[in-house]
Coordinates of C-alpha atoms in Angstrom, one line a residue:
Chain A
G1 CA -17.7 -2.8 16.8
A2 CA -16.8 -1.6 13.3
G3 CA -13.3 -1.9 12.0
V4 CA -11.2 0.8 10.3
S5 CA -12.9 2.2 7.3
Q6 CA -11.5 4.2 4.4
S7 CA -13.0 6.2 1.6
P8 CA -13.1 6.2 -1.2
S9 CA -12.2 2.6 -2.0
N10 CA -10.9 3.7 -5.4
K11 CA -10.0 7.1 -6.8
V12 CA -8.9 7.9 -10.3
T13 CA -7.7 11.4 -10.9
E14 CA -5.8 13.4 -13.4
K15 CA -2.2 14.5 -13.0
G16 CA -2.1 17.9 -11.2
K17 CA -5.4 17.5 -9.3
D18 CA -5.6 17.4 -5.5
V19 CA -7.1 14.4 -3.7
E20 CA -8.3 13.7 -0.2
L21 CA -8.3 10.3 1.3
R22 CA -10.3 9.6 4.5
C23 CA -9.7 7.2 7.4
D24 CA -12.1 6.4 10.2
P25 CA -10.2 4.5 12.9
I26 CA -11.7 2.1 15.4
S27 CA -13.5 4.0 18.1
G28 CA -11.2 4.6 21.1
H29 CA -8.0 4.0 19.2
T30 CA -5.6 6.9 20.0
A31 CA -2.9 6.0 17.4
L32 CA -3.5 6.3 13.7
Y33 CA -1.0 5.5 10.9
W34 CA -0.9 6.1 7.2
Y35 CA 1.0 3.8 4.8
R36 CA 1.5 3.6 1.1
Q37 CA 1.9 0.4 -0.9
S38 CA 3.0 0.5 -4.5
L39 CA 2.2 -2.4 -6.7
G40 CA 3.9 -5.6 -5.5
Q41 CA 5.8 -3.8 -2.8
G42 CA 5.8 -3.7 1.0
L43 CA 4.3 -0.9 3.1
E44 CA 5.9 2.5 3.2
F45 CA 5.3 4.4 6.4
L46 CA 3.9 7.9 5.8
I47 CA 2.8 9.5 9.1
Y48 CA 1.7 8.6 12.6
F49 CA -0.8 10.4 14.8
Q50 CA -1.2 10.3 18.5
G51 CA -4.5 12.0 19.2
N52 CA -4.6 15.0 16.9
S53 CA -0.8 15.6 16.8
A54 CA 1.7 13.9 14.4
P55 CA 4.9 13.2 16.3
D56 CA 6.3 11.4 13.3
K57 CA 5.7 12.6 9.8
S58 CA 9.1 11.5 8.5
G59 CA 7.6 9.3 5.8
L60 CA 5.8 11.9 3.9
P61 CA 7.5 11.9 0.5
S62 CA 7.2 15.5 -0.3
D63 CA 5.5 18.8 0.7
R64 CA 2.6 17.9 -1.6
F65 CA 1.5 15.4 1.0
S66 CA -0.2 16.5 4.2
A67 CA -2.4 14.9 6.8
E68 CA -4.6 16.0 9.6
R69 CA -6.6 14.4 12.3
T70 CA -9.5 16.0 14.1
G71 CA -11.3 15.1 17.3
G72 CA -8.9 12.3 17.9
S73 CA -10.8 10.3 15.3
V74 CA -11.1 10.9 11.6
S75 CA -8.0 11.5 9.6
T76 CA -7.6 13.0 6.1
L77 CA -4.5 12.5 3.9
T78 CA -4.3 15.2 1.2
I79 CA -2.1 14.9 -1.9
Q80 CA -1.8 18.2 -3.8
R81 CA -0.8 18.4 -7.5
T82 CA -0.9 14.6 -7.9
Q83 CA 1.8 12.9 -10.0
Q84 CA 1.7 9.5 -11.7
E85 CA 4.2 8.2 -9.2
D86 CA 1.6 8.8 -6.4
S87 CA -0.4 5.9 -7.8
A88 CA -0.6 3.3 -5.0
V89 CA -2.8 1.8 -2.4
Y90 CA -3.0 4.1 0.7
L91 CA -3.6 2.1 3.8
C92 CA -4.7 3.5 7.2
A93 CA -4.3 1.6 10.5
S94 CA -5.2 2.3 14.1
S95 CA -4.1 0.9 17.4
L96 CA -5.4 1.2 20.9
A97 CA -2.4 2.8 22.4
P98 CA 0.6 4.8 21.2
S99 CA 2.8 1.8 20.9
T100 CA 3.7 -0.7 18.3
D101 CA 1.4 -3.4 19.3
T102 CA -1.3 -4.8 17.0
Q103 CA -2.4 -2.4 14.3
Y104 CA -5.8 -2.8 12.7
F105 CA -5.9 -1.9 9.0
G106 CA -8.6 -0.5 6.8
P107 CA -9.2 -1.9 3.3
G108 CA -7.2 0.9 1.7
T109 CA -7.8 3.4 -1.1
R110 CA -6.5 2.6 -4.5
L111 CA -5.3 5.8 -6.1
T112 CA -4.7 6.0 -9.8
V113 CA -3.2 9.1 -11.3
L114 CA -3.6 9.3 -15.1
Chain B
S1 CA 16.5 0.8 4.4
Q2 CA 13.7 -1.4 5.6
Q3 CA 13.9 -2.9 9.0
G4 CA 12.4 -6.3 8.0
E5 CA 13.4 -8.4 5.0
E6 CA 11.5 -11.5 4.2
D7 CA 12.6 -14.5 2.2
P8 CA 11.7 -16.1 0.0
Q9 CA 10.1 -13.4 -2.1
A10 CA 7.7 -16.0 -3.5
L11 CA 6.7 -19.5 -2.5
S12 CA 4.5 -22.0 -4.3
I13 CA 3.4 -25.2 -2.6
Q14 CA 0.8 -27.9 -2.8
E15 CA -2.2 -28.0 -0.5
G16 CA -1.4 -30.0 2.6
E17 CA 2.3 -29.1 2.6
N18 CA 3.9 -26.8 5.2
A19 CA 5.1 -23.3 4.3
T20 CA 8.0 -21.5 5.9
M21 CA 8.7 -17.9 5.6
N22 CA 11.7 -16.0 7.1
C23 CA 12.2 -12.5 8.2
S24 CA 15.5 -10.8 9.2
Y25 CA 15.8 -7.4 10.8
K26 CA 18.6 -5.0 11.8
T27 CA 18.1 -3.3 15.1
S28 CA 16.9 -4.4 18.5
I29 CA 13.1 -4.7 18.8
N30 CA 10.3 -4.8 21.4
N31 CA 8.2 -7.2 19.3
L32 CA 7.8 -8.7 15.9
Q33 CA 4.5 -9.2 14.1
W34 CA 3.3 -11.1 11.1
Y35 CA 0.5 -9.8 8.9
R36 CA -1.3 -11.3 6.0
Q37 CA -2.7 -9.4 2.9
N38 CA -5.1 -10.7 0.4
S39 CA -5.4 -9.1 -3.0
G40 CA -3.3 -6.1 -2.3
R41 CA -5.8 -4.6 0.2
G42 CA -6.0 -4.3 4.0
L43 CA -3.6 -6.3 6.2
V44 CA -4.8 -8.7 8.8
H45 CA -2.8 -9.2 12.0
L46 CA -1.8 -12.9 12.5
I47 CA 0.5 -13.1 15.5
L48 CA 2.8 -11.0 17.7
I49 CA 5.9 -12.3 19.4
R50 CA 7.7 -10.3 22.0
S51 CA 11.5 -10.0 22.2
N52 CA 11.6 -12.2 25.4
E53 CA 9.6 -15.0 23.7
R54 CA 11.2 -17.7 21.5
E55 CA 8.2 -19.4 20.0
K56 CA 4.5 -18.8 19.7
H57 CA 1.6 -20.8 18.3
S58 CA -1.8 -19.8 16.9
G59 CA -3.8 -22.6 15.3
R60 CA -1.8 -23.8 12.2
L61 CA 0.7 -20.9 12.7
R62 CA 4.0 -21.2 14.5
V63 CA 6.3 -18.3 14.9
T64 CA 9.9 -18.4 16.1
L65 CA 12.1 -15.5 17.1
D66 CA 15.9 -15.6 17.5
T67 CA 17.0 -12.2 18.7
S68 CA 20.7 -13.2 18.6
K69 CA 20.4 -13.8 14.9
K70 CA 17.8 -11.0 14.4
S71 CA 15.5 -13.3 12.6
S72 CA 12.0 -14.8 12.8
S73 CA 10.2 -17.5 10.9
L74 CA 6.5 -18.1 10.2
L75 CA 5.4 -21.7 9.6
I76 CA 2.0 -22.5 8.3
T77 CA 1.2 -26.2 8.7
A78 CA -1.1 -28.3 6.5
S79 CA -1.6 -25.4 4.1
R80 CA -4.9 -24.7 2.3
A81 CA -5.7 -22.9 -0.9
A82 CA -7.2 -20.2 1.2
D83 CA -3.8 -19.4 2.7
T84 CA -2.7 -18.0 -0.6
A85 CA -1.8 -14.4 0.2
S86 CA 1.2 -12.1 0.9
Y87 CA 2.8 -12.4 4.3
F88 CA 4.6 -9.5 5.9
C89 CA 6.7 -9.3 9.0
A90 CA 6.8 -6.0 10.9
T91 CA 9.1 -4.8 13.6
D92 CA 9.1 -1.9 15.9
A93 CA 12.6 -0.6 16.6
K94 CA 13.9 1.0 19.7
G95 CA 15.1 4.5 19.2
E96 CA 15.5 5.5 15.6
Y97 CA 12.0 4.6 14.3
G98 CA 10.0 5.7 17.3
N99 CA 6.4 4.7 17.5
K100 CA 5.9 3.0 14.2
L101 CA 6.1 -0.5 12.7
V102 CA 8.5 -1.1 9.8
F103 CA 7.3 -3.7 7.3
G104 CA 9.3 -5.9 5.0
A105 CA 8.6 -6.4 1.3
G106 CA 6.7 -9.6 2.0
T107 CA 6.5 -13.1 0.8
I108 CA 3.9 -14.1 -1.8
L109 CA 2.6 -17.5 -0.9
R110 CA 0.6 -19.6 -3.4
V111 CA -1.0 -22.8 -2.3
K112 CA -2.1 -25.0 -5.2
S113 CA -5.1 -27.3 -4.8

């Protein structure tokens, strides 16, 4: 079956605008994760979904960041009033069960805030 | 602070040589995983080793885990130019971090042909 997909692959926006990033996990995967990776850095955890609920959103850097997941499938990460420091690659991953076993990553969305 | 820390930060070797990357972590774990990333995009899972395992092999990859030292190593034997990538270790942690993996900053491997 298809892997994790993300859209758009690249997004360039102006400072102050809102952006929405989309993740389609592997069908049947109940757990979904969002990470952020700044240039040359490791992955920074943002939020974790189990089904449609987010038991751990501790990594969201500010209240400008929010995420939702509907139907236990697609997830949207929204960044309001974008800032230049939000520029990064945003990666989504899913796993079969709510555990920390193998996570399957999407190709990421590269966000550039001008 | 990050759970996993890799060293070296960067490694450059000739094709055919072996590459060894190390990872240290701080708290007790259920498992440790290694991922590979090409060109700053999606990560690919390489291997998972559970806390009750000491060594695991997959093709040219060999992973060791020493829970007493809270460290792991990834060995790539007979490296190829196509192995050029960033390599990350990721740990789950019991308790504090809940149901998520915590990634280290990664090792950049360059294999010269």
